[in-house]
PDB file of C-alpha atoms in Angstrom:
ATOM      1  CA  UNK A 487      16.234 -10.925   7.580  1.00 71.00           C
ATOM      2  CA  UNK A 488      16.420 -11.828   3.742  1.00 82.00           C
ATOM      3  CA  UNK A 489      13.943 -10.907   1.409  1.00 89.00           C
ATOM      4  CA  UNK A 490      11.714 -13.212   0.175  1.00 95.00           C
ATOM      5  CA  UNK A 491      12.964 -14.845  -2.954  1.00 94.00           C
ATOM      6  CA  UNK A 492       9.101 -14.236  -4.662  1.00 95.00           C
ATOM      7  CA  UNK A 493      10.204 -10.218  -4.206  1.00 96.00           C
ATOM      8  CA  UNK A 494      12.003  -9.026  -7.403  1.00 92.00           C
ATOM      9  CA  UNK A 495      12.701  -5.570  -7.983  1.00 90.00           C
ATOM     10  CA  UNK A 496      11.228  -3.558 -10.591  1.00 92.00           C
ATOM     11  CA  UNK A 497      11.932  -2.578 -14.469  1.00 94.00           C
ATOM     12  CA  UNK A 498      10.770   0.516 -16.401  1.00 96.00           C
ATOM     13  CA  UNK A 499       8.157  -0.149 -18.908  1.00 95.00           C
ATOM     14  CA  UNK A 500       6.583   3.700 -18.938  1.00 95.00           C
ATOM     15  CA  UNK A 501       9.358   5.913 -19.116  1.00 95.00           C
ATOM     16  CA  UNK A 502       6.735   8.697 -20.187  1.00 96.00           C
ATOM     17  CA  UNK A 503       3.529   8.466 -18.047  1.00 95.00           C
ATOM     18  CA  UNK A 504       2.300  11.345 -17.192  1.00 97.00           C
ATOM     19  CA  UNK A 505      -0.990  12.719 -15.524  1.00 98.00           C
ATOM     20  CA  UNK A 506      -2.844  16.066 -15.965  1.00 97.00           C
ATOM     21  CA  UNK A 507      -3.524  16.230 -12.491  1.00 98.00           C
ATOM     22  CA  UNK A 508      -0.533  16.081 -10.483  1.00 98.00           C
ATOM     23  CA  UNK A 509       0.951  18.897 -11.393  1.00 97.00           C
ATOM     24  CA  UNK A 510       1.856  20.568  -7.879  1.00 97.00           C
ATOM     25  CA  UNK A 511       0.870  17.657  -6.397  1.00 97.00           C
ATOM     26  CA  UNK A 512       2.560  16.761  -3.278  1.00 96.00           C
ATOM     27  CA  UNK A 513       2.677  13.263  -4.047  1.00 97.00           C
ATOM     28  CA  UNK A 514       3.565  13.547  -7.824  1.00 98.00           C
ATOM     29  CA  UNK A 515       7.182  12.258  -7.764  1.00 98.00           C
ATOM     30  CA  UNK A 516       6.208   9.298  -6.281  1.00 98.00           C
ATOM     31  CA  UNK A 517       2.931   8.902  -8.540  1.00 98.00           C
ATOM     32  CA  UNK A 518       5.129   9.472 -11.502  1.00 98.00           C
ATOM     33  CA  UNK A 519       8.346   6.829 -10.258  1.00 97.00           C
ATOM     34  CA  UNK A 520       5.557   4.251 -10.034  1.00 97.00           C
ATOM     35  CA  UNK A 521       3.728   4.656 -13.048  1.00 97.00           C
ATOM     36  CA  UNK A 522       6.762   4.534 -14.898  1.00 97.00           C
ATOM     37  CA  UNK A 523       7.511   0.735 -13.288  1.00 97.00           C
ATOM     38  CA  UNK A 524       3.463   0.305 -14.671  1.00 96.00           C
ATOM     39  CA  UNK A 525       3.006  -0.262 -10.446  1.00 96.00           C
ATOM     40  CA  UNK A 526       0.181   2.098 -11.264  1.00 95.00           C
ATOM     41  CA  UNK A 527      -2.070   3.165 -13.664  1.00 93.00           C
ATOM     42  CA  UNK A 528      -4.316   6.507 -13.954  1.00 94.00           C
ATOM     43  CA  UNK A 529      -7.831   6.458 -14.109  1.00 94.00           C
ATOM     44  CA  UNK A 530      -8.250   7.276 -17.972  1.00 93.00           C
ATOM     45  CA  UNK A 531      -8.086  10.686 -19.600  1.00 95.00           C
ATOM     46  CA  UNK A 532      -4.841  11.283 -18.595  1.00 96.00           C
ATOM     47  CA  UNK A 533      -5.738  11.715 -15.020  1.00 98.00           C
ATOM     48  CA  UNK A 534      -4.547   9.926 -11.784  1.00 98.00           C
ATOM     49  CA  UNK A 535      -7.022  11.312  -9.193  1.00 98.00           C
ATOM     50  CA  UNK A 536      -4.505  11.378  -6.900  1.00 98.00           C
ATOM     51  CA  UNK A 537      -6.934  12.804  -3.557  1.00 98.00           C
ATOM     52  CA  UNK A 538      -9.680  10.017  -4.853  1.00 97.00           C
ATOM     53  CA  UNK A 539     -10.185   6.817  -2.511  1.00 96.00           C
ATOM     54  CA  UNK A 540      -8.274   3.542  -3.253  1.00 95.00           C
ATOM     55  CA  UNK A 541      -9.959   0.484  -3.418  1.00 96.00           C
ATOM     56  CA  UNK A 542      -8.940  -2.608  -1.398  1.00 97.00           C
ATOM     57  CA  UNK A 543      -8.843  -4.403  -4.800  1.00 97.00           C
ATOM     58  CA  UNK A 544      -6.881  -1.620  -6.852  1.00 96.00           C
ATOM     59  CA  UNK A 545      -4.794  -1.721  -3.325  1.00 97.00           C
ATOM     60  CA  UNK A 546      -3.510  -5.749  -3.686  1.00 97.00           C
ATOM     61  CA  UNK A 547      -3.104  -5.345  -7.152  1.00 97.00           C
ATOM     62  CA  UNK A 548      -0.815  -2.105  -6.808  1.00 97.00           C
ATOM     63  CA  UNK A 549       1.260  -4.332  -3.651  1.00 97.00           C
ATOM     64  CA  UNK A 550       1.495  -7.197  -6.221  1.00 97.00           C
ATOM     65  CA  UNK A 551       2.976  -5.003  -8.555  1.00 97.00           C
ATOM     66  CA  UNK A 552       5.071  -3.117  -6.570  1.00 97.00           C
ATOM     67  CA  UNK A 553       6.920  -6.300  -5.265  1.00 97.00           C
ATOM     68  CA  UNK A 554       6.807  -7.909  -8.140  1.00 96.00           C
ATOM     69  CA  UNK A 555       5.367 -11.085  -7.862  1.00 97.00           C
ATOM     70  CA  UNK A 556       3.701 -13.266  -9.750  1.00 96.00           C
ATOM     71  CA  UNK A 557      -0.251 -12.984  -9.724  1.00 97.00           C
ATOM     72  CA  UNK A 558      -2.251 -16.122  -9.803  1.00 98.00           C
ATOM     73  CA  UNK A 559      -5.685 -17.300  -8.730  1.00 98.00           C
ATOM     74  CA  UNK A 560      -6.550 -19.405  -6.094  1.00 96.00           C
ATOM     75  CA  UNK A 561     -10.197 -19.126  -5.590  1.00 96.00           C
ATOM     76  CA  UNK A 562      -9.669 -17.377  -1.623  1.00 97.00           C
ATOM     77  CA  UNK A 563     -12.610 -15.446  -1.351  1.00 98.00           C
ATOM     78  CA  UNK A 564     -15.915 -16.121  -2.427  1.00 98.00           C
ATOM     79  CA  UNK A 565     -16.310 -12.501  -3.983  1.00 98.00           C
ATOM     80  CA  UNK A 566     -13.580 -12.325  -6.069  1.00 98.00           C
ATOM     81  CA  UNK A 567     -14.837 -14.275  -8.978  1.00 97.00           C
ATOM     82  CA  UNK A 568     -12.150 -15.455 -11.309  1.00 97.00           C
ATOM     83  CA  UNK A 569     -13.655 -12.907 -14.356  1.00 98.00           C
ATOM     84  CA  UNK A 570     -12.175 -10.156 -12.108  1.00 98.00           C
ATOM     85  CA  UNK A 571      -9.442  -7.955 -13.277  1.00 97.00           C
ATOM     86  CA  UNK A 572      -8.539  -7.812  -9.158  1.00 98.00           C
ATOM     87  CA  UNK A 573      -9.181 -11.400  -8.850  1.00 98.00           C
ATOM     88  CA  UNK A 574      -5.258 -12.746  -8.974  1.00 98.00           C
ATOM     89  CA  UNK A 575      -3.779 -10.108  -7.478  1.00 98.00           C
ATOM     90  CA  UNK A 576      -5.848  -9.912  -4.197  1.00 98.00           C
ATOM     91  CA  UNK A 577      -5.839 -14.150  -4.655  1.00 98.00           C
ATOM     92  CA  UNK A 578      -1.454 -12.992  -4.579  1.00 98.00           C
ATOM     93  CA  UNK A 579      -1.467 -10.739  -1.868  1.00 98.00           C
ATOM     94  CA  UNK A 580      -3.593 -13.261   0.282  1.00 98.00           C
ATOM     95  CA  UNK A 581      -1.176 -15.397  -0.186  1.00 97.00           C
ATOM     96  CA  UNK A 582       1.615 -13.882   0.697  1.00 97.00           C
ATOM     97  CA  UNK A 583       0.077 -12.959   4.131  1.00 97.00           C
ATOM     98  CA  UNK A 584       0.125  -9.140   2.760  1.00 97.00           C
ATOM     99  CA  UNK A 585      -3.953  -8.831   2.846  1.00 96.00           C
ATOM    100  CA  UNK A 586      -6.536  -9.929   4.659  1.00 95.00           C
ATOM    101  CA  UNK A 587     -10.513 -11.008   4.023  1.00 95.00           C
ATOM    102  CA  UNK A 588     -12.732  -9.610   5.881  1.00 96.00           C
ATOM    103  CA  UNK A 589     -14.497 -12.907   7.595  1.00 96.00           C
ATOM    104  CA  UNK A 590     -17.264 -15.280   6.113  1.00 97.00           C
ATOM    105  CA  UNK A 591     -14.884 -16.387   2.820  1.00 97.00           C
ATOM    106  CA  UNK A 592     -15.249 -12.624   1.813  1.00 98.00           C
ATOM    107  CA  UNK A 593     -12.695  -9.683   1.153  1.00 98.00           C
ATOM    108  CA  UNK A 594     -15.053  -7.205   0.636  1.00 98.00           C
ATOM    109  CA  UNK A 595     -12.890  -5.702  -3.083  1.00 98.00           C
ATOM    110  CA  UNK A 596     -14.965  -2.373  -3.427  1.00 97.00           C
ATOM    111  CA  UNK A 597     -14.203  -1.429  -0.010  1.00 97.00           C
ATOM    112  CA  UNK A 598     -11.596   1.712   1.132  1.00 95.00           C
ATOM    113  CA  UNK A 599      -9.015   1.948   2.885  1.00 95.00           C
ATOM    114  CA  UNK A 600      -8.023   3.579   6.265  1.00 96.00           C
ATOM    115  CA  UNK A 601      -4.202   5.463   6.700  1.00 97.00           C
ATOM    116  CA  UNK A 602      -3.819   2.533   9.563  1.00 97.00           C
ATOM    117  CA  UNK A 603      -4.704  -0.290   7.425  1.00 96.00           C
ATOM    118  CA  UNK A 604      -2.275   0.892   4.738  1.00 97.00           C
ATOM    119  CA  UNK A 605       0.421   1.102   7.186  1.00 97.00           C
ATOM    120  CA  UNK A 606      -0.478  -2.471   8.485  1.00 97.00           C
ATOM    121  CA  UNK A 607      -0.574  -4.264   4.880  1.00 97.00           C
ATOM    122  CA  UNK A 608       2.923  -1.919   4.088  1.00 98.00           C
ATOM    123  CA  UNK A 609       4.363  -3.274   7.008  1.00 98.00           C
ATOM    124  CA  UNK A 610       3.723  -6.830   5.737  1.00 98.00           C
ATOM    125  CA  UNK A 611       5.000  -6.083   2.307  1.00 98.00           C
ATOM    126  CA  UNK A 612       8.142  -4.206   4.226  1.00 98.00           C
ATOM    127  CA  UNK A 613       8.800  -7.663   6.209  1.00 97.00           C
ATOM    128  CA  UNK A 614       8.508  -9.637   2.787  1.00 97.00           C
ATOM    129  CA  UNK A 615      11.263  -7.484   1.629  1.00 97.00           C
ATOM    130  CA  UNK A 616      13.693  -8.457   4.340  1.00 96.00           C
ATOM    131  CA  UNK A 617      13.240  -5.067   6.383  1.00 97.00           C
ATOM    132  CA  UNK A 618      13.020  -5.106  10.082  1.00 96.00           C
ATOM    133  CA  UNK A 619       9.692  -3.963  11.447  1.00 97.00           C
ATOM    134  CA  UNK A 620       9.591  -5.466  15.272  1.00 96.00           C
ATOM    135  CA  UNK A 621       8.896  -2.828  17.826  1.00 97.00           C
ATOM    136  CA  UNK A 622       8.621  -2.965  20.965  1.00 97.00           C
ATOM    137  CA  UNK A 623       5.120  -2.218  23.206  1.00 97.00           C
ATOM    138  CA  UNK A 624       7.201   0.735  24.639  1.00 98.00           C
ATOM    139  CA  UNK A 625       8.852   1.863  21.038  1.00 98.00           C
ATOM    140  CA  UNK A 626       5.497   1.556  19.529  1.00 98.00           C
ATOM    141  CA  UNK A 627       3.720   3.708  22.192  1.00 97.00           C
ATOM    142  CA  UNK A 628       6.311   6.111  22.554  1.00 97.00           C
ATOM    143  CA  UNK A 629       6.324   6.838  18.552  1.00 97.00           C
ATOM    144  CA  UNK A 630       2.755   7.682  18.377  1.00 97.00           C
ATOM    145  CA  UNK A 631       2.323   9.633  21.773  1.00 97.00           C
ATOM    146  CA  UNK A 632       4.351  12.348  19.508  1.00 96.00           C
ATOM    147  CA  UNK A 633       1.313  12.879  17.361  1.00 97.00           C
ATOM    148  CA  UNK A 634      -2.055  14.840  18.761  1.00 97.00           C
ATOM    149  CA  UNK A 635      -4.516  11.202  17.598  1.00 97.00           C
ATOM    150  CA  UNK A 636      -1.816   8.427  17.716  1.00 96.00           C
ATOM    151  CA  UNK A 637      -4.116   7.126  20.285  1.00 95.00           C
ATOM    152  CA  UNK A 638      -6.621   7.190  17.880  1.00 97.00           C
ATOM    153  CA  UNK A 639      -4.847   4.056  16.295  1.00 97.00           C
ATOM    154  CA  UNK A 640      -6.366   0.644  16.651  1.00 97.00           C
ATOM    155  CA  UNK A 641      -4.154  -2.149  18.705  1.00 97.00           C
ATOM    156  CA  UNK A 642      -3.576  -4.340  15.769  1.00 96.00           C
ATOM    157  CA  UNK A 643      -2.426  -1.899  13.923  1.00 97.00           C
ATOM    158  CA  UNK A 644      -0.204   0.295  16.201  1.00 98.00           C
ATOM    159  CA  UNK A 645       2.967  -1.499  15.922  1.00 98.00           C
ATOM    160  CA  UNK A 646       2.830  -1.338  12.020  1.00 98.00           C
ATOM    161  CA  UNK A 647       2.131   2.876  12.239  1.00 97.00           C
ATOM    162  CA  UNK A 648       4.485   3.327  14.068  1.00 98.00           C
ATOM    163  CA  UNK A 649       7.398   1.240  11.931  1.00 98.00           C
ATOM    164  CA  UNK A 650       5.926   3.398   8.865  1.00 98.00           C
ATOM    165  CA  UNK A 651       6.416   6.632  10.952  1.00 97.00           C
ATOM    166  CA  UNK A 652      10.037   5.617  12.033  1.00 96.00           C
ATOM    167  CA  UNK A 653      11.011   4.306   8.553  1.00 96.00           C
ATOM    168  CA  UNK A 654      10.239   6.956   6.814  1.00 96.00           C
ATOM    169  CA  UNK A 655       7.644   5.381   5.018  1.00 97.00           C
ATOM    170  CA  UNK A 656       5.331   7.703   6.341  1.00 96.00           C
ATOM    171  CA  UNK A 657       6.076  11.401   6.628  1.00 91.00           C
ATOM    172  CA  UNK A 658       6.680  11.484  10.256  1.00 84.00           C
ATOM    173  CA  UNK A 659       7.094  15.693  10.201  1.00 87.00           C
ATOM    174  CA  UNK A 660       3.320  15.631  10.529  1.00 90.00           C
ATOM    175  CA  UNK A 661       1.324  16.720  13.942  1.00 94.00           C
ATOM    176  CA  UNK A 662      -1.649  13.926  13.224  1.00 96.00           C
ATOM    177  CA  UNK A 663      -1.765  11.164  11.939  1.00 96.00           C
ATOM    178  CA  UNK A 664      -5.453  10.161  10.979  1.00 97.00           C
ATOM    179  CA  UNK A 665      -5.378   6.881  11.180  1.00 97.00           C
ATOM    180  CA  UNK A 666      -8.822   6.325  10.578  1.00 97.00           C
ATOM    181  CA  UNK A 667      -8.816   8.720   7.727  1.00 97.00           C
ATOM    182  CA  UNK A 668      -9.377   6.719   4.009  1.00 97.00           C
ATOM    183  CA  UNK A 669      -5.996   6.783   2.605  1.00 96.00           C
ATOM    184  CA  UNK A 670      -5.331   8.798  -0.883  1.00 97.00           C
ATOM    185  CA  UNK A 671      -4.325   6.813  -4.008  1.00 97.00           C
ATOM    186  CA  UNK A 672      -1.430   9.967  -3.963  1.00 98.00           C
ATOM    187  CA  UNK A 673      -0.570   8.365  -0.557  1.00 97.00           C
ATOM    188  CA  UNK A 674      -0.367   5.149  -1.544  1.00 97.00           C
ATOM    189  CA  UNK A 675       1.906   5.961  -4.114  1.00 98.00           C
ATOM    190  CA  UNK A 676       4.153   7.800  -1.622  1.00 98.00           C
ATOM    191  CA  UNK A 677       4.003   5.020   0.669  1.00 98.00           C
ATOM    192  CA  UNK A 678       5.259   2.461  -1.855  1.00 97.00           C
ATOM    193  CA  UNK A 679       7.202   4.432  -3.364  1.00 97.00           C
ATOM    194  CA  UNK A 680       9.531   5.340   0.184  1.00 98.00           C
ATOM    195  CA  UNK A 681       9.145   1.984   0.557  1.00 97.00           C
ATOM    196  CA  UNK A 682      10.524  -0.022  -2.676  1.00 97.00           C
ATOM    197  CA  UNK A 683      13.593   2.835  -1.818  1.00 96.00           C
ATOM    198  CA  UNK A 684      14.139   1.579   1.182  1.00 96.00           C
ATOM    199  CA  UNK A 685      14.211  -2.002  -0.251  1.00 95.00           C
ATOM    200  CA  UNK A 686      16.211  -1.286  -2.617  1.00 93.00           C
ATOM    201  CA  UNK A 687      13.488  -2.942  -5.615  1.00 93.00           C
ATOM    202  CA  UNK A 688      14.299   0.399  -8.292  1.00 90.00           C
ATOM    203  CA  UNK A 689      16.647   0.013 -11.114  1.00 74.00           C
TER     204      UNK A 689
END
């Protein structure tokens, strides 16, 4: 399917960002590809934190980013006042069906992020870039039976785990895949960044 026409692909704008404390790091290619497209930004002091928690804010504004589209406020949720840095970028990513709230008007920006609900929202963002993510019931199960907790994995978010695994998006060489786990911000980077490759959205 095509991509939608909101999705543009990315420029340079920090050909030199660098971190202190990557060096090593398993994820620091992909940490360093997507700072230099200003997709993300370290934590001040020169450091990235990559093995902190990511926000679900600092999460819809990195998707926003990463796809490049345009970030505007809409008023969604009633905690996400407009004085927010977050608040037009998780109003964006609402809108484009990547994120959810979390019921009663609310998103709920301060919360974390499980490995599972990364790979759901990724999946989104994968569809918005004209990538086919169907699975089957039977593809689905059989993908995640190959890992000691894929049955640890919610139903609503199966089918999108399992695209990430078989995309690539996630590394699928692993033996678990803790899908409860809070996801890294050096895994979100890696995620993004495998999957902007795949969509072809780097100069």
């Amino acid at each position: 399917s095509a991509a939608n026409p909101a999705v543009g692909p990315g420029t340079v704008v920090a050909p030199d960002a660098a971190f202190s404390d990557i060096s090593g790091h398993a994820n620091e290619k992909a940490i360093l590809t997507l700072a230099s497209y200003g997709v993300l930004n370290g934590m001040g002091k020169g450091l990235f934190q990559p093995d902190a928690n990511m926000t679900r804010a600092q999460f819809a504004k990195t998707l926003v980013l990463a796809l490049g589209l345009t970030p505007e406020y809409h008023s969604t949720f009633s905690d996400v006042p407009e004085k927010e840095w977050y608040a037009a970028y998780v109003d964006t990513a609402a809108a484009y069906g990547l994120v959810n709230g979390v019921g009663a008007g609310k998103f709920n920006p301060t919360g974390t992020i499980t490995r599972q609900d990364a790979a759901t929202t990724v999946a989104r963002a994968a569809k918005l870039c004209g990538l086919d993510v169907t699975l089957t019931a039977d593809e689905t199960h059989a993908i995640l039976a190959a890992y000691s907790d894929g049955t640890q994995t919610a139903a609503y978010a199966a089918p999108s785990l399992a695209f990430c695994c078989r995309s690539g998006i996630l590394d699928g060489s692993v033996s678990e895949l803790q899908p409860r786990k809070e996801i890294l911000r050096g895994e979100v980077a890696q995620m993004l960044c495998n999957l902007l490759t795949k969509a072809n959205l780097f100069q």
